[in-house]
């Protein structure tokens, strides 16, 4: 377990049996933190398609959860040694479980969701630091992610760069725009 400051309890790796506890956080995060950059319809569709839990991260032991001292789950996020860059387990369009060669490819920063009532309190930053540190210990010299428009400023603040925009299909002919970003971890 990893302790966080500012009155939070622990950040720890999520166990497979605890997955249902994360769904309410993910839905609240998507609806609450993306409302200024995507339409209500895009948010509804994306929360049923691209946004959600990636069980590969949990199975690989690379997914972290932040809880308050009274057990409230307030944030989660992870990193991956696999080729999938983004998307929930149910979003088959981008799934590729092949493992990456850390000497040739960047680790993937994945599936960050923070409770809107706990946003901008250092939770995402703490989880991101853990992800980057652990990816480094596995030999990765860089990391990349597909950032939502609401996440670009956060990742830029943490040294990520990139401006390549992608139109991600979310259903019913709708798309959301996301930005591919990367960072050197060396």
mmCIF file of C-alpha atoms in Angstrom:
data_model
loop_
_atom_site.group_PDB
_atom_site.id
_atom_site.type_symbol
_atom_site.label_atom_id
_atom_site.label_comp_id
_atom_site.label_asym_id
_atom_site.label_seq_id
_atom_site.Cartn_x
_atom_site.Cartn_y
_atom_site.Cartn_z
ATOM 1 C CA UNK A 1 0.000 0.000 0.000
ATOM 2 C CA UNK A 2 1.050 3.561 -0.689
ATOM 3 C CA UNK A 3 -0.018 6.438 1.551
ATOM 4 C CA UNK A 4 -1.123 9.773 0.193
ATOM 5 C CA UNK A 5 -1.007 13.066 2.008
ATOM 6 C CA UNK A 6 -3.863 15.564 2.447
ATOM 7 C CA UNK A 7 -6.074 13.350 4.561
ATOM 8 C CA UNK A 8 -6.431 10.486 2.120
ATOM 9 C CA UNK A 9 -6.041 6.891 3.101
ATOM 10 C CA UNK A 10 -4.207 4.542 0.796
ATOM 11 C CA UNK A 11 -3.501 4.151 -2.876
ATOM 12 C CA UNK A 12 -3.288 0.461 -3.593
ATOM 13 C CA UNK A 13 -3.505 -1.997 -6.426
ATOM 14 C CA UNK A 14 -7.039 -3.065 -7.185
ATOM 15 C CA UNK A 15 -8.067 -6.692 -6.824
ATOM 16 C CA UNK A 16 -10.263 -8.421 -9.403
ATOM 17 C CA UNK A 17 -13.075 -9.089 -6.909
ATOM 18 C CA UNK A 18 -13.530 -5.368 -6.199
ATOM 19 C CA UNK A 19 -14.353 -4.263 -9.756
ATOM 20 C CA UNK A 20 -18.045 -3.394 -9.147
ATOM 21 C CA UNK A 21 -16.987 -0.788 -6.567
ATOM 22 C CA UNK A 22 -15.217 1.176 -9.316
ATOM 23 C CA UNK A 23 -18.138 1.533 -11.751
ATOM 24 C CA UNK A 24 -19.975 4.331 -9.843
ATOM 25 C CA UNK A 25 -16.725 6.322 -9.631
ATOM 26 C CA UNK A 26 -16.068 5.907 -13.359
ATOM 27 C CA UNK A 27 -19.572 7.046 -14.328
ATOM 28 C CA UNK A 28 -19.437 10.036 -11.956
ATOM 29 C CA UNK A 29 -16.005 11.038 -13.253
ATOM 30 C CA UNK A 30 -17.016 10.857 -16.915
ATOM 31 C CA UNK A 31 -20.270 12.751 -16.368
ATOM 32 C CA UNK A 32 -18.834 15.313 -13.971
ATOM 33 C CA UNK A 33 -15.410 16.112 -15.385
ATOM 34 C CA UNK A 34 -16.085 15.925 -19.113
ATOM 35 C CA UNK A 35 -19.268 17.986 -19.314
ATOM 36 C CA UNK A 36 -17.394 21.123 -20.387
ATOM 37 C CA UNK A 37 -15.700 19.487 -23.392
ATOM 38 C CA UNK A 38 -18.165 16.902 -24.716
ATOM 39 C CA UNK A 39 -21.925 17.019 -25.263
ATOM 40 C CA UNK A 40 -24.322 15.184 -22.964
ATOM 41 C CA UNK A 41 -25.042 12.715 -25.767
ATOM 42 C CA UNK A 42 -21.322 12.066 -26.349
ATOM 43 C CA UNK A 43 -20.827 11.511 -22.609
ATOM 44 C CA UNK A 44 -23.739 9.075 -22.373
ATOM 45 C CA UNK A 45 -22.527 7.064 -25.364
ATOM 46 C CA UNK A 46 -18.860 7.096 -24.348
ATOM 47 C CA UNK A 47 -19.644 5.976 -20.791
ATOM 48 C CA UNK A 48 -21.224 2.846 -22.305
ATOM 49 C CA UNK A 49 -18.456 2.212 -24.832
ATOM 50 C CA UNK A 50 -14.926 3.611 -24.646
ATOM 51 C CA UNK A 51 -14.822 4.762 -20.996
ATOM 52 C CA UNK A 52 -14.754 2.139 -18.286
ATOM 53 C CA UNK A 53 -12.605 -0.421 -16.611
ATOM 54 C CA UNK A 54 -9.899 -2.329 -18.461
ATOM 55 C CA UNK A 55 -9.649 -5.683 -16.706
ATOM 56 C CA UNK A 56 -6.222 -6.346 -18.280
ATOM 57 C CA UNK A 57 -4.812 -3.611 -16.030
ATOM 58 C CA UNK A 58 -6.255 -5.319 -12.975
ATOM 59 C CA UNK A 59 -5.085 -8.773 -14.073
ATOM 60 C CA UNK A 60 -1.590 -7.397 -14.723
ATOM 61 C CA UNK A 61 -1.466 -5.717 -11.306
ATOM 62 C CA UNK A 62 -0.936 -2.256 -12.808
ATOM 63 C CA UNK A 63 -4.141 -0.516 -11.675
ATOM 64 C CA UNK A 64 -4.261 1.742 -8.626
ATOM 65 C CA UNK A 65 -7.180 2.971 -6.539
ATOM 66 C CA UNK A 66 -7.247 5.887 -4.080
ATOM 67 C CA UNK A 67 -9.526 5.734 -1.052
ATOM 68 C CA UNK A 68 -10.230 8.191 1.720
ATOM 69 C CA UNK A 69 -9.511 7.108 5.275
ATOM 70 C CA UNK A 70 -13.188 6.143 5.645
ATOM 71 C CA UNK A 71 -13.102 3.843 2.590
ATOM 72 C CA UNK A 72 -14.636 6.070 -0.110
ATOM 73 C CA UNK A 73 -13.090 5.321 -3.522
ATOM 74 C CA UNK A 74 -12.134 8.720 -4.975
ATOM 75 C CA UNK A 75 -9.795 7.934 -7.851
ATOM 76 C CA UNK A 76 -8.228 5.247 -9.990
ATOM 77 C CA UNK A 77 -5.788 4.889 -12.845
ATOM 78 C CA UNK A 78 -3.098 2.648 -14.160
ATOM 79 C CA UNK A 79 -0.430 1.856 -16.682
ATOM 80 C CA UNK A 80 -0.039 -0.988 -19.127
ATOM 81 C CA UNK A 81 2.688 -3.094 -20.657
ATOM 82 C CA UNK A 82 0.264 -4.033 -23.450
ATOM 83 C CA UNK A 83 -0.388 -2.424 -26.851
ATOM 84 C CA UNK A 84 -3.948 -1.237 -26.090
ATOM 85 C CA UNK A 85 -3.714 2.566 -25.894
ATOM 86 C CA UNK A 86 -7.238 3.327 -24.694
ATOM 87 C CA UNK A 87 -10.667 1.885 -24.132
ATOM 88 C CA UNK A 88 -12.607 -0.180 -21.630
ATOM 89 C CA UNK A 89 -12.559 -3.961 -21.845
ATOM 90 C CA UNK A 90 -15.924 -3.817 -23.636
ATOM 91 C CA UNK A 91 -14.520 -1.423 -26.310
ATOM 92 C CA UNK A 92 -13.193 -4.032 -28.724
ATOM 93 C CA UNK A 93 -12.161 -1.568 -31.445
ATOM 94 C CA UNK A 94 -8.809 -0.871 -29.791
ATOM 95 C CA UNK A 95 -8.006 -4.095 -27.927
ATOM 96 C CA UNK A 96 -4.561 -5.594 -28.423
ATOM 97 C CA UNK A 97 -3.317 -7.588 -25.446
ATOM 98 C CA UNK A 98 0.122 -8.162 -26.993
ATOM 99 C CA UNK A 99 2.889 -7.224 -24.596
ATOM 100 C CA UNK A 100 5.206 -4.353 -25.454
ATOM 101 C CA UNK A 101 8.991 -4.473 -25.556
ATOM 102 C CA UNK A 102 10.009 -1.805 -22.999
ATOM 103 C CA UNK A 103 13.161 -1.050 -24.991
ATOM 104 C CA UNK A 104 11.178 -0.242 -28.136
ATOM 105 C CA UNK A 105 7.743 1.029 -27.077
ATOM 106 C CA UNK A 106 6.306 3.350 -24.449
ATOM 107 C CA UNK A 107 4.210 2.143 -21.525
ATOM 108 C CA UNK A 108 0.553 3.137 -21.749
ATOM 109 C CA UNK A 109 -1.018 5.409 -19.113
ATOM 110 C CA UNK A 110 -4.607 4.213 -18.852
ATOM 111 C CA UNK A 111 -8.078 4.605 -17.408
ATOM 112 C CA UNK A 112 -7.731 7.547 -15.006
ATOM 113 C CA UNK A 113 -10.976 8.512 -13.252
ATOM 114 C CA UNK A 114 -11.289 10.914 -10.337
ATOM 115 C CA UNK A 115 -14.409 11.708 -8.314
ATOM 116 C CA UNK A 116 -15.560 15.228 -9.304
ATOM 117 C CA UNK A 117 -15.842 16.180 -5.625
ATOM 118 C CA UNK A 118 -12.198 15.187 -5.132
ATOM 119 C CA UNK A 119 -10.759 16.638 -8.361
ATOM 120 C CA UNK A 120 -7.707 18.899 -8.187
ATOM 121 C CA UNK A 121 -6.565 17.614 -4.791
ATOM 122 C CA UNK A 122 -3.529 15.670 -5.963
ATOM 123 C CA UNK A 123 -5.130 12.247 -6.360
ATOM 124 C CA UNK A 124 -4.519 11.954 -10.099
ATOM 125 C CA UNK A 125 -0.998 13.297 -9.667
ATOM 126 C CA UNK A 126 -0.197 10.727 -6.984
ATOM 127 C CA UNK A 127 -1.536 7.857 -9.086
ATOM 128 C CA UNK A 128 0.309 9.118 -12.168
ATOM 129 C CA UNK A 129 3.607 9.260 -10.233
ATOM 130 C CA UNK A 130 3.104 5.661 -9.082
ATOM 131 C CA UNK A 131 2.351 4.543 -12.637
ATOM 132 C CA UNK A 132 5.417 6.273 -14.050
ATOM 133 C CA UNK A 133 7.684 4.931 -11.295
ATOM 134 C CA UNK A 134 6.463 1.393 -11.759
ATOM 135 C CA UNK A 135 6.710 1.560 -15.569
ATOM 136 C CA UNK A 136 10.324 2.706 -15.149
ATOM 137 C CA UNK A 137 11.089 -0.301 -12.934
ATOM 138 C CA UNK A 138 9.798 -2.533 -15.733
ATOM 139 C CA UNK A 139 12.313 -0.921 -18.093
ATOM 140 C CA UNK A 140 10.072 1.544 -19.940
ATOM 141 C CA UNK A 141 11.797 4.786 -20.927
ATOM 142 C CA UNK A 142 8.657 6.568 -22.093
ATOM 143 C CA UNK A 143 4.914 6.600 -21.566
ATOM 144 C CA UNK A 144 1.993 7.647 -23.728
ATOM 145 C CA UNK A 145 -1.761 7.957 -23.468
ATOM 146 C CA UNK A 146 -4.872 9.001 -25.296
ATOM 147 C CA UNK A 147 -6.020 11.997 -23.241
ATOM 148 C CA UNK A 148 -9.555 13.288 -23.168
ATOM 149 C CA UNK A 149 -9.884 16.997 -23.861
ATOM 150 C CA UNK A 150 -10.605 17.506 -20.165
ATOM 151 C CA UNK A 151 -7.341 15.733 -19.266
ATOM 152 C CA UNK A 152 -4.927 17.491 -21.634
ATOM 153 C CA UNK A 153 -4.096 20.311 -19.207
ATOM 154 C CA UNK A 154 -3.454 17.833 -16.366
ATOM 155 C CA UNK A 155 -1.074 15.717 -18.440
ATOM 156 C CA UNK A 156 0.668 18.794 -19.898
ATOM 157 C CA UNK A 157 1.288 19.982 -16.329
ATOM 158 C CA UNK A 158 3.003 16.640 -15.661
ATOM 159 C CA UNK A 159 5.353 16.895 -18.645
ATOM 160 C CA UNK A 160 3.362 15.135 -21.365
ATOM 161 C CA UNK A 161 3.226 16.655 -24.817
ATOM 162 C CA UNK A 162 1.357 16.004 -28.015
ATOM 163 C CA UNK A 163 -1.240 17.541 -30.236
ATOM 164 C CA UNK A 164 -2.263 14.692 -32.538
ATOM 165 C CA UNK A 165 -6.045 14.600 -32.345
ATOM 166 C CA UNK A 166 -8.069 11.442 -32.842
ATOM 167 C CA UNK A 167 -11.796 11.090 -33.431
ATOM 168 C CA UNK A 168 -12.892 8.160 -31.283
ATOM 169 C CA UNK A 169 -16.192 6.477 -32.276
ATOM 170 C CA UNK A 170 -18.554 6.117 -29.286
ATOM 171 C CA UNK A 171 -21.696 4.818 -31.023
ATOM 172 C CA UNK A 172 -24.682 6.085 -33.008
ATOM 173 C CA UNK A 173 -22.326 7.820 -35.438
ATOM 174 C CA UNK A 174 -20.948 10.040 -32.657
ATOM 175 C CA UNK A 175 -17.274 10.631 -31.922
ATOM 176 C CA UNK A 176 -15.255 12.330 -29.224
ATOM 177 C CA UNK A 177 -11.935 14.056 -29.819
ATOM 178 C CA UNK A 178 -8.954 12.889 -27.780
ATOM 179 C CA UNK A 179 -5.262 13.814 -27.928
ATOM 180 C CA UNK A 180 -2.328 11.397 -28.043
ATOM 181 C CA UNK A 181 0.331 12.561 -25.586
ATOM 182 C CA UNK A 182 3.699 11.172 -24.488
ATOM 183 C CA UNK A 183 6.556 11.746 -22.055
ATOM 184 C CA UNK A 184 10.126 10.573 -21.655
ATOM 185 C CA UNK A 185 10.472 8.720 -18.340
ATOM 186 C CA UNK A 186 14.271 8.496 -18.340
#
